[in-house]
Each structure stands twice: as structure tokens, then as C-alpha cells.
Amino acid sequence: MHPTTYNAKAYSAASETSPLASTKIDRREPTERDVQIEILFCGICHSDLHSVRNEWSEFMPTVYPIVPGHEIVGRVTKVGSAVTKYKPGDVVAVGCMVDSDRTCPQCKAGFEQYCPNMILTFNSPDQHLGGRTYGGYSESIVVDEHFVLRVPSNLKPDAAAPLLCAGITTYSPMRHWGVGKGKKVGVVGLGGLGHMAVKFAHAFGAHVVVFTTSPNKKEDALRLGADEVVISRNAGEMQKHAGSFDFILDAVSADHDINAYINLLGRDGNLTLVGAPAEPLRVPAFSLIMRRRSLAGSAIGGITETQEMLDFCGEHNLTADVEVIPIQKVNEAYERLLKSDVKYRFSIDMASLKSE
Ligand code: NAP
Ligand code: ZN
């Protein structure tokens, strides 16, 4: 039996070549454990763009129409009868996941993001209404309270929204690999994820080196917390750091030579990929064999860790550097993402949907 639904304004794409445009979608009325949220801000992640344009067709094909958006901050407007954690008026957040099976070993260990039955915020099967889940480029969303996060009151909602993906995706692997005092840490790509990685690595006390293809981002990188900045297209500058890193986080959205970075790792150094270019990577065996280096990947973070990250940001007054835009500028923002022209995250002011 389907729950009752209501209409919500949203922006969707009808095909991989269509721009995003105004539409109306169905949301379910909150069931027992659901929280209904009026969305205030939603960040624009490069994953939104990869998905809208079906660039990950091999791994997670896009079903159209798609409503992207998984960096959501909003205000609770209604809760189901069994909800205990939230009440109307609370400022809350939703990230990349809206459900999981809660019973598998991954869920039990707090790794909902690795649950085989995890439901993404958009472009996953919607188990309540059928069809696909619709994301945060919308005026409201309804989510089980387990997947709703609390936003510390000192954080501005527009700048806190990107923490829900760019924040947790960089925080989690750096915690896992022990980034901290005495460690030399590289961040590749100063975009939405990269700039959060720099802030966290600096806050954890590491020596931070940013690798960028954009010379005009050098001053910003230093301001954000980098100790050094390397223009990665300059082979001489790269060579100076050969074999010296404990950890490198690669947050690049496009095809690039990952081997150039593996060669910068020292003994037992690790390079973790969070960037997800569509093209497969080429890694020579000897790059890893020598110095016992490792190559890893990482996806977002679990719910408990996401709340821990938000609380850490509250304590350290840490948020994203955002350019707030109305939803009507979303297609232009996508074009700018492709040119690495964003400082350093677009955050959509959802009040702009009211005029649609
Ligand atoms: P973004 O804001 O567009 O930043 C990507 C950055 O990569 C750019 O600013 C640029 O930095 C660099 N770059 C772009 N094209 C490049 C090229 N051809 N060669 C070298 N560097 C290039 O993207 P984002 O939102 O941070 O996302 C980054 C990637 O992470 C995307 O692939 C996204 O899908 C993925 N992602 C993964 C997860 C996960 O859970 N693993 C979560 C969220 C996002 P410079 O100007 O400094 O060179
Ligand atoms: Zn994302």
C-alpha cells in the first residue's frame, strides 16, 4: 500500500542531454519514523553532474527524470508519530543516503554507506512510492529519522550544506588513515571536496600540500590551510616531493595521471581516491610494490561518523566556502564546475524555487 503523497516543487533533468528545469514531484506524507524537511540550502556536488549526464552509466545508470542533490540543510516541518530525535523547527541535514537495511554487518558496524541495500538520496529505487528517489534540488524532502543529522547551531546553513557530502567524504578517509600531527598529507584537486580536505587536514594538525592545475587558486589554498601549494602540471615541482608523503587524498573529477601521485608516497604511504572519474585508471605494479604503497577508495561516511564530523565542525567553526546561487542558475553552475571555476562550492538557496 502506498502512503499518501503531496506535491513539491523541484528541478529535474529529463535526459542526459537535457538541462535541469522546473518540475513538480511527489513526496510521501511522513510515515511513523519519517521527518519532513523544508529544504533551505542544497550544495552542488560534482556527483550531481556525473549522474545528471549519466557519466557513471556502467556502475550506476541514471533513470530519468532525475532530481539531484545530496547536500541538504533544512528545517523540520512535520514528524511521524514514532520520531524521537527531531521536532518541528529543528535545523537538520540529509546527505547522500536515505535508507539501508539496518541488519547487515556493515549497517551494524555503522557503515551504512557500504550496505548492499543502501538507498541513495537520488537515483535509487524508492521503496515507499516506487520509481526513483528524488534529491535535494527541491523545496522539501521526507526521510527516515535514522538518516537525518543535527546541524550545530553556530554553523550557517548555506555553508554547512556541503559538509553532508564534500565534508564527510574527506573527513572519513583522513580519520581512517590517521591524518594528524607529524604526517605529510597531499590533497589533489582544489574543488568542493578538495577544499574541505584542506580544512580538515589542517585542523587535524598535518602538514598539508595542495596539488592544483589552477595557478589562480594558490593564494586561496594557503588561506584555507595549506602549508605548500604545487602546480601539478610542473614536473619539476612535483619531483621535489617524490617519495615523501604519508597520505594523499585524490579528489579530482576528471581523467588524470594518478601514477604521478603514487610516486610521491613514502614507505607504507597510501593514496585514497574519492574522486570518481568515469575512465578506468592505469597503475603500474612497481609503483605500488616499491615502498609497500597502497591505493584505496572511500565512499562518504556512515551516519554516526557524519554526525561526529558535523559536531567537529561545530566545535571548530568550520564550514565550506560557498557561492550561494538561485536554482535558476544551476545549469550555468554545472558549466562552471567543468571549468574548475567554483570557489569552492555552489550552495543553492532553495527560497528561489518559490517563484517557479
Ligand atoms: P569539483 O568541485 O568539480 O572539483 C574537482 C577538482 O578537480 C577541480 O576543481 C580541479 O581542481 C580538479 N580537476 C578538474 N578537472 C581536472 C583535470 N582534467 N585534471 C586535473 N584536475 C582536474 O568536484 P567535487 O564535487 O569536489 O567532486 C570531485 C570528485 O569526487 C567527483 O568525481 C565526484 O563525483 C567525486 N565524489 C566522490 C564521493 C565519494 O564518496 N567517493 C563523494 C562526493 C564526490 P584544481 O583546479 O585545483 O586542479
Ligand atoms: Zn556528493
Coordinates of C-alpha atoms and ligand atoms in Angstrom, one line a residue:
M1 CA 0.0 0.0 0.0
H2 CA 1.4 3.4 -0.9
P3 CA 1.4 6.2 1.6
T4 CA -0.4 9.4 0.7
T5 CA 1.6 11.9 -1.2
Y6 CA 1.8 15.7 -1.7
N7 CA 3.3 17.8 -4.5
A8 CA 6.7 19.5 -4.1
K9 CA 8.5 21.9 -6.5
A10 CA 11.8 20.7 -7.8
Y11 CA 14.4 20.9 -10.6
S12 CA 14.9 17.8 -12.7
A13 CA 16.6 16.6 -15.9
A14 CA 14.7 14.6 -18.4
S15 CA 17.6 13.0 -20.2
E16 CA 21.4 13.0 -20.2
T17 CA 21.5 15.9 -22.6
S18 CA 18.7 18.0 -21.1
P19 CA 19.3 20.9 -18.8
L20 CA 17.7 20.9 -15.4
A21 CA 14.3 22.5 -15.4
S22 CA 11.4 23.3 -13.0
T23 CA 9.0 20.5 -12.3
K24 CA 6.7 19.1 -9.6
I25 CA 7.4 15.7 -7.8
D26 CA 5.5 13.5 -5.4
R27 CA 6.8 13.3 -1.8
R28 CA 5.2 10.9 0.7
E29 CA 3.4 12.3 3.7
P30 CA 5.6 11.4 6.7
T31 CA 5.0 7.8 7.9
E32 CA 5.7 6.8 11.5
R33 CA 9.5 7.2 11.6
D34 CA 9.7 10.0 9.0
V35 CA 10.9 13.6 9.2
Q36 CA 9.5 16.1 6.7
I37 CA 12.1 18.8 6.0
E38 CA 11.7 22.2 4.3
I39 CA 15.0 22.5 2.3
L40 CA 16.8 25.8 2.9
F41 CA 20.0 25.1 1.0
C42 CA 21.4 22.3 -1.2
G43 CA 25.1 22.1 -2.3
I44 CA 26.0 21.2 -5.8
C45 CA 28.4 18.2 -5.9
H46 CA 30.2 17.1 -9.0
S47 CA 28.4 13.7 -8.5
D48 CA 25.2 15.5 -9.3
L49 CA 26.7 16.5 -12.6
H50 CA 28.2 13.0 -13.3
S51 CA 24.7 11.5 -12.6
V52 CA 22.6 14.0 -14.5
R53 CA 24.8 13.4 -17.6
N54 CA 24.9 9.6 -17.0
E55 CA 28.7 9.6 -16.9
W56 CA 28.7 6.6 -14.5
S57 CA 26.4 4.6 -16.8
E58 CA 28.4 1.4 -16.3
F59 CA 28.2 1.4 -12.4
M60 CA 25.0 3.3 -11.6
P61 CA 23.0 4.1 -14.7
T62 CA 20.7 7.1 -14.3
V63 CA 17.0 6.7 -14.6
Y64 CA 15.2 9.8 -15.8
P65 CA 13.8 12.1 -14.7
I66 CA 16.5 12.7 -12.1
V67 CA 16.3 15.2 -9.3
P68 CA 19.9 15.5 -7.9
G69 CA 21.2 17.0 -4.7
H70 CA 22.6 15.3 -1.6
E71 CA 24.0 18.2 0.5
I72 CA 20.8 19.2 2.2
V73 CA 20.2 21.5 5.1
G74 CA 16.6 22.4 6.1
R75 CA 14.1 22.9 8.8
V76 CA 11.8 20.2 10.2
T77 CA 8.2 20.9 9.3
K78 CA 6.5 17.7 10.5
V79 CA 7.4 14.4 12.1
G80 CA 5.8 10.9 12.3
S81 CA 4.3 9.6 15.5
A82 CA 7.3 7.4 16.3
V83 CA 10.0 10.0 15.7
T84 CA 12.0 10.7 18.9
K85 CA 15.1 12.7 17.8
Y86 CA 13.6 15.7 16.0
K87 CA 10.7 18.1 16.3
P88 CA 9.3 20.8 14.0
G89 CA 11.6 23.8 13.8
D90 CA 14.9 21.9 14.3
V91 CA 17.6 22.7 11.8
V92 CA 18.7 19.3 10.3
A93 CA 20.6 17.8 7.4
V94 CA 20.4 14.9 4.9
G95 CA 23.4 13.6 3.0
C96 CA 23.9 11.0 0.3
M97 CA 21.8 8.2 1.9
V98 CA 18.2 8.0 2.9
D99 CA 17.9 4.3 3.9
S100 CA 19.8 0.9 4.3
D101 CA 18.7 -2.5 5.6
R102 CA 20.0 -1.8 9.2
T103 CA 20.6 -5.5 9.7
C104 CA 23.7 -6.4 7.7
P105 CA 27.2 -6.4 9.2
Q106 CA 28.0 -3.1 7.5
C107 CA 25.0 -1.4 9.0
K108 CA 25.6 -2.9 12.4
A109 CA 29.2 -1.6 12.3
G110 CA 28.0 1.9 11.4
F111 CA 29.0 1.7 7.8
E112 CA 25.6 2.2 6.2
Q113 CA 27.3 3.6 3.1
Y114 CA 28.7 0.1 2.4
C115 CA 25.3 -1.7 3.0
P116 CA 24.4 -3.8 -0.1
N117 CA 20.9 -2.4 0.2
M118 CA 21.7 1.2 0.8
I119 CA 19.4 3.7 -0.8
L120 CA 20.9 6.9 -2.2
T121 CA 19.2 10.2 -1.8
F122 CA 18.6 10.3 -5.6
N123 CA 18.5 7.8 -8.4
S124 CA 17.9 4.8 -6.2
P125 CA 14.7 2.7 -6.0
D126 CA 12.1 4.5 -3.9
Q127 CA 10.8 1.8 -1.6
H128 CA 7.8 3.9 -0.5
L129 CA 6.4 5.3 -3.8
G130 CA 8.0 3.1 -6.4
G131 CA 10.1 4.8 -9.1
R132 CA 13.3 6.5 -8.1
T133 CA 14.4 8.6 -5.1
Y134 CA 14.4 12.3 -5.7
G135 CA 17.2 14.5 -4.1
G136 CA 17.6 18.0 -2.7
Y137 CA 17.0 20.3 -5.6
S138 CA 13.5 20.6 -4.2
E139 CA 11.5 22.6 -1.6
S140 CA 11.1 19.6 0.7
I141 CA 12.1 16.0 1.4
V142 CA 10.8 13.2 3.7
V143 CA 13.4 11.0 5.3
D144 CA 13.5 8.3 8.0
E145 CA 14.9 9.9 11.2
H146 CA 17.9 7.5 11.2
F147 CA 19.3 9.2 8.2
V148 CA 18.6 12.8 9.4
L149 CA 21.5 14.7 11.0
R150 CA 21.6 17.5 13.5
V151 CA 23.3 20.8 12.4
P152 CA 25.2 22.6 15.2
S153 CA 23.5 26.0 15.8
N154 CA 26.6 28.1 15.2
L155 CA 27.0 26.9 11.6
K156 CA 25.4 28.9 8.8
P157 CA 23.0 26.7 6.9
D158 CA 24.2 27.7 3.4
A159 CA 27.8 26.9 4.2
A160 CA 27.0 23.8 6.3
A161 CA 25.1 22.1 3.4
P162 CA 28.3 21.0 1.6
L163 CA 29.5 19.2 4.8
L164 CA 26.9 16.5 4.1
C165 CA 28.9 15.2 1.1
A166 CA 32.1 17.1 0.5
G167 CA 32.7 17.3 4.3
I168 CA 32.1 13.7 5.3
T169 CA 33.8 12.2 2.1
T170 CA 37.1 13.9 3.0
Y171 CA 36.8 13.6 6.8
S172 CA 36.2 9.9 6.9
P173 CA 39.2 8.6 4.9
M174 CA 41.5 11.1 6.7
R175 CA 40.3 9.7 10.1
H176 CA 40.7 6.2 8.8
W177 CA 44.3 6.6 7.6
G178 CA 45.4 8.5 10.7
V179 CA 45.9 12.0 9.3
G180 CA 47.3 14.2 12.1
K181 CA 50.3 15.8 13.6
G182 CA 53.6 14.8 12.1
K183 CA 52.0 13.5 8.9
K184 CA 52.7 14.9 5.4
V185 CA 49.4 14.9 3.6
G186 CA 48.6 15.8 0.0
V187 CA 45.3 17.0 -1.4
V188 CA 44.8 16.7 -5.2
G189 CA 42.2 19.0 -6.8
L190 CA 41.0 22.1 -5.1
G191 CA 37.3 21.8 -5.7
G192 CA 34.4 21.2 -3.4
L193 CA 35.9 18.1 -1.8
G194 CA 39.5 19.2 -2.0
H195 CA 38.9 22.5 -0.2
M196 CA 37.2 20.6 2.7
A197 CA 40.0 18.1 2.8
V198 CA 42.5 21.0 3.2
K199 CA 40.5 22.5 6.1
F200 CA 40.2 19.1 7.9
A201 CA 43.8 18.1 7.3
H202 CA 44.9 21.4 8.7
A203 CA 42.5 21.2 11.7
F204 CA 43.9 17.7 12.4
G205 CA 47.4 19.2 12.6
A206 CA 49.0 17.6 9.5
H207 CA 51.5 19.3 7.1
V208 CA 49.2 19.9 4.1
V209 CA 50.3 20.2 0.4
V210 CA 47.8 21.1 -2.2
F211 CA 48.2 19.9 -5.8
T212 CA 46.2 22.0 -8.3
T213 CA 46.1 22.6 -12.0
S214 CA 44.8 26.1 -11.4
P215 CA 47.6 28.6 -10.6
N216 CA 45.0 31.2 -9.6
K217 CA 43.9 29.1 -6.6
K218 CA 47.4 29.3 -4.9
E219 CA 46.5 32.1 -2.5
D220 CA 43.2 30.5 -1.6
A221 CA 44.9 27.2 -0.9
L222 CA 47.2 28.9 1.6
R223 CA 44.3 30.8 3.2
L224 CA 42.3 27.5 3.5
G225 CA 45.1 25.9 5.5
A226 CA 47.7 24.5 3.0
D227 CA 51.4 24.8 4.1
E228 CA 52.6 24.4 0.5
V229 CA 51.0 24.5 -3.0
V230 CA 52.2 22.6 -6.0
I231 CA 51.1 23.4 -9.6
S232 CA 50.7 19.8 -10.7
R233 CA 51.4 20.5 -14.4
N234 CA 55.0 21.5 -13.4
A235 CA 57.1 18.3 -13.4
G236 CA 60.0 19.9 -11.6
E237 CA 57.8 21.0 -8.7
M238 CA 56.3 17.5 -8.5
Q239 CA 59.7 15.8 -8.5
K240 CA 60.8 17.7 -5.4
H241 CA 58.2 15.8 -3.3
A242 CA 59.0 12.3 -4.6
G243 CA 58.7 9.6 -2.0
S244 CA 57.8 11.9 0.8
F245 CA 54.0 11.6 1.6
D246 CA 52.3 9.6 4.3
F247 CA 48.9 10.1 2.7
I248 CA 47.4 11.6 -0.4
L249 CA 43.7 12.2 -1.0
D250 CA 42.7 12.4 -4.7
A251 CA 39.6 14.5 -5.2
V252 CA 39.8 15.0 -9.0
S253 CA 36.6 14.7 -11.0
A254 CA 38.2 14.1 -14.4
D255 CA 40.7 11.6 -16.0
H256 CA 44.3 12.3 -14.9
D257 CA 47.6 10.5 -14.2
I258 CA 47.2 9.0 -10.8
N259 CA 50.6 7.4 -11.0
A260 CA 52.3 10.8 -10.7
Y261 CA 50.9 11.0 -7.2
I262 CA 51.5 7.4 -6.2
N263 CA 55.2 8.2 -6.9
L264 CA 55.1 10.9 -4.3
L265 CA 54.2 8.4 -1.5
G266 CA 56.8 7.2 1.0
R267 CA 57.1 3.7 2.6
D268 CA 53.6 2.5 3.5
G269 CA 52.1 5.6 2.1
N270 CA 48.5 5.5 1.0
L271 CA 46.7 7.2 -1.8
T272 CA 42.9 7.2 -1.3
L273 CA 40.6 8.0 -4.2
V274 CA 37.5 9.8 -3.5
G275 CA 37.2 11.5 -6.9
A276 CA 35.3 9.2 -9.3
P277 CA 36.2 9.9 -12.9
A278 CA 34.4 7.7 -15.4
E279 CA 37.6 6.4 -17.1
P280 CA 39.5 3.4 -15.6
L281 CA 42.9 4.1 -14.1
R282 CA 46.2 2.7 -15.2
V283 CA 48.6 1.9 -12.3
P284 CA 52.0 0.2 -12.9
A285 CA 52.6 -2.7 -10.4
F286 CA 56.0 -1.4 -9.5
S287 CA 54.6 1.9 -8.3
L288 CA 52.9 0.0 -5.5
I289 CA 55.4 -2.8 -4.9
M290 CA 58.2 -0.4 -4.1
R291 CA 57.9 1.1 -0.7
R292 CA 54.8 -1.1 0.0
R293 CA 52.5 1.6 -1.1
S294 CA 48.7 1.2 -1.2
L295 CA 45.9 2.5 -3.2
A296 CA 42.4 2.7 -1.7
G297 CA 39.0 4.2 -2.3
S298 CA 36.4 5.6 0.1
A299 CA 32.7 6.5 -0.1
I300 CA 31.1 9.2 2.0
G301 CA 30.8 8.0 5.7
G302 CA 28.4 6.3 8.0
I303 CA 25.6 8.1 9.9
T304 CA 27.4 8.1 13.3
E305 CA 30.6 9.4 11.7
T306 CA 28.7 12.1 9.7
Q307 CA 27.2 13.4 13.0
E308 CA 30.7 13.3 14.6
M309 CA 32.0 15.3 11.6
L310 CA 29.2 17.9 11.9
D311 CA 29.9 18.2 15.7
F312 CA 33.6 18.6 15.0
C313 CA 32.8 21.4 12.5
G314 CA 30.6 23.0 15.2
E315 CA 33.4 22.9 17.7
H316 CA 35.9 24.3 15.2
N317 CA 33.5 26.7 13.5
L318 CA 34.4 25.0 10.2
T319 CA 32.2 25.2 7.1
A320 CA 32.6 25.3 3.3
D321 CA 33.4 28.4 1.3
V322 CA 30.3 28.8 -0.7
E323 CA 28.9 30.8 -3.6
V324 CA 25.2 31.0 -3.0
I325 CA 23.1 30.9 -6.2
P326 CA 19.4 30.8 -7.0
I327 CA 18.2 27.5 -8.5
Q328 CA 17.7 29.3 -11.9
K329 CA 21.5 29.5 -12.2
V330 CA 22.0 25.7 -11.7
N331 CA 22.8 24.9 -15.4
E332 CA 25.3 27.7 -15.6
A333 CA 26.9 26.4 -12.3
Y334 CA 27.4 23.0 -13.9
E335 CA 29.3 24.6 -16.8
R336 CA 31.5 26.4 -14.4
L337 CA 32.2 23.1 -12.4
L338 CA 33.5 21.6 -15.6
K339 CA 35.9 24.6 -15.9
S340 CA 37.1 24.2 -12.3
D341 CA 35.6 27.6 -11.8
V342 CA 34.0 27.4 -8.3
K343 CA 35.1 28.8 -5.0
Y344 CA 34.6 26.3 -3.6
R345 CA 31.1 25.0 -3.6
F346 CA 27.8 26.2 -5.1
S347 CA 25.0 26.3 -2.5
I348 CA 21.5 26.7 -3.9
D349 CA 19.2 29.0 -1.9
M350 CA 16.0 27.0 -2.1
A351 CA 13.9 30.1 -1.4
S352 CA 14.4 30.8 -5.1
L353 CA 12.2 27.9 -6.0
K354 CA 9.2 29.7 -4.7
S355 CA 9.0 31.9 -7.8
E356 CA 8.8 28.8 -10.1
Ligands
NAP1 P1 34.7 19.8 -8.2 O1 34.3 20.8 -7.2 O2 34.3 20.0 -9.6 O3 36.3 19.7 -8.1 C1 37.1 18.9 -8.8 C2 38.5 19.5 -9.0 O4 39.3 18.6 -9.7 C3 38.6 20.8 -9.8 O5 38.3 21.9 -9.0 C4 40.0 20.8 -10.2 O6 40.9 21.2 -9.2 C5 40.3 19.3 -10.4 N1 40.2 18.9 -11.8 C6 39.2 19.1 -12.6 N2 39.4 18.6 -13.9 C7 40.7 18.2 -13.8 C8 41.6 17.6 -14.8 N3 41.2 17.4 -16.1 N4 42.9 17.3 -14.4 C9 43.3 17.5 -13.1 N5 42.5 18.1 -12.2 C10 41.2 18.4 -12.5 O7 34.2 18.3 -7.8 P2 33.8 17.8 -6.4 O8 32.4 18.0 -6.1 O9 34.8 18.2 -5.4 O10 34.0 16.2 -6.7 C11 35.2 15.6 -7.0 C12 35.1 14.2 -7.4 O11 34.7 13.4 -6.2 C13 33.9 13.9 -8.4 O12 34.4 12.9 -9.3 C14 32.8 13.4 -7.5 O13 31.9 12.6 -8.2 C15 33.6 12.6 -6.5 N6 32.8 12.4 -5.2 C16 33.1 11.2 -4.6 C17 32.5 10.9 -3.4 C18 32.8 9.6 -2.7 O14 32.0 9.3 -1.8 N7 33.9 9.0 -3.0 C19 31.6 11.9 -2.8 C20 31.4 13.1 -3.5 C21 32.1 13.3 -4.7 P3 42.1 22.2 -9.5 O15 41.5 23.4 -10.2 O16 42.7 22.5 -8.2 O17 43.1 21.4 -10.4
ZN2 ZN 28.4 14.5 -3.4

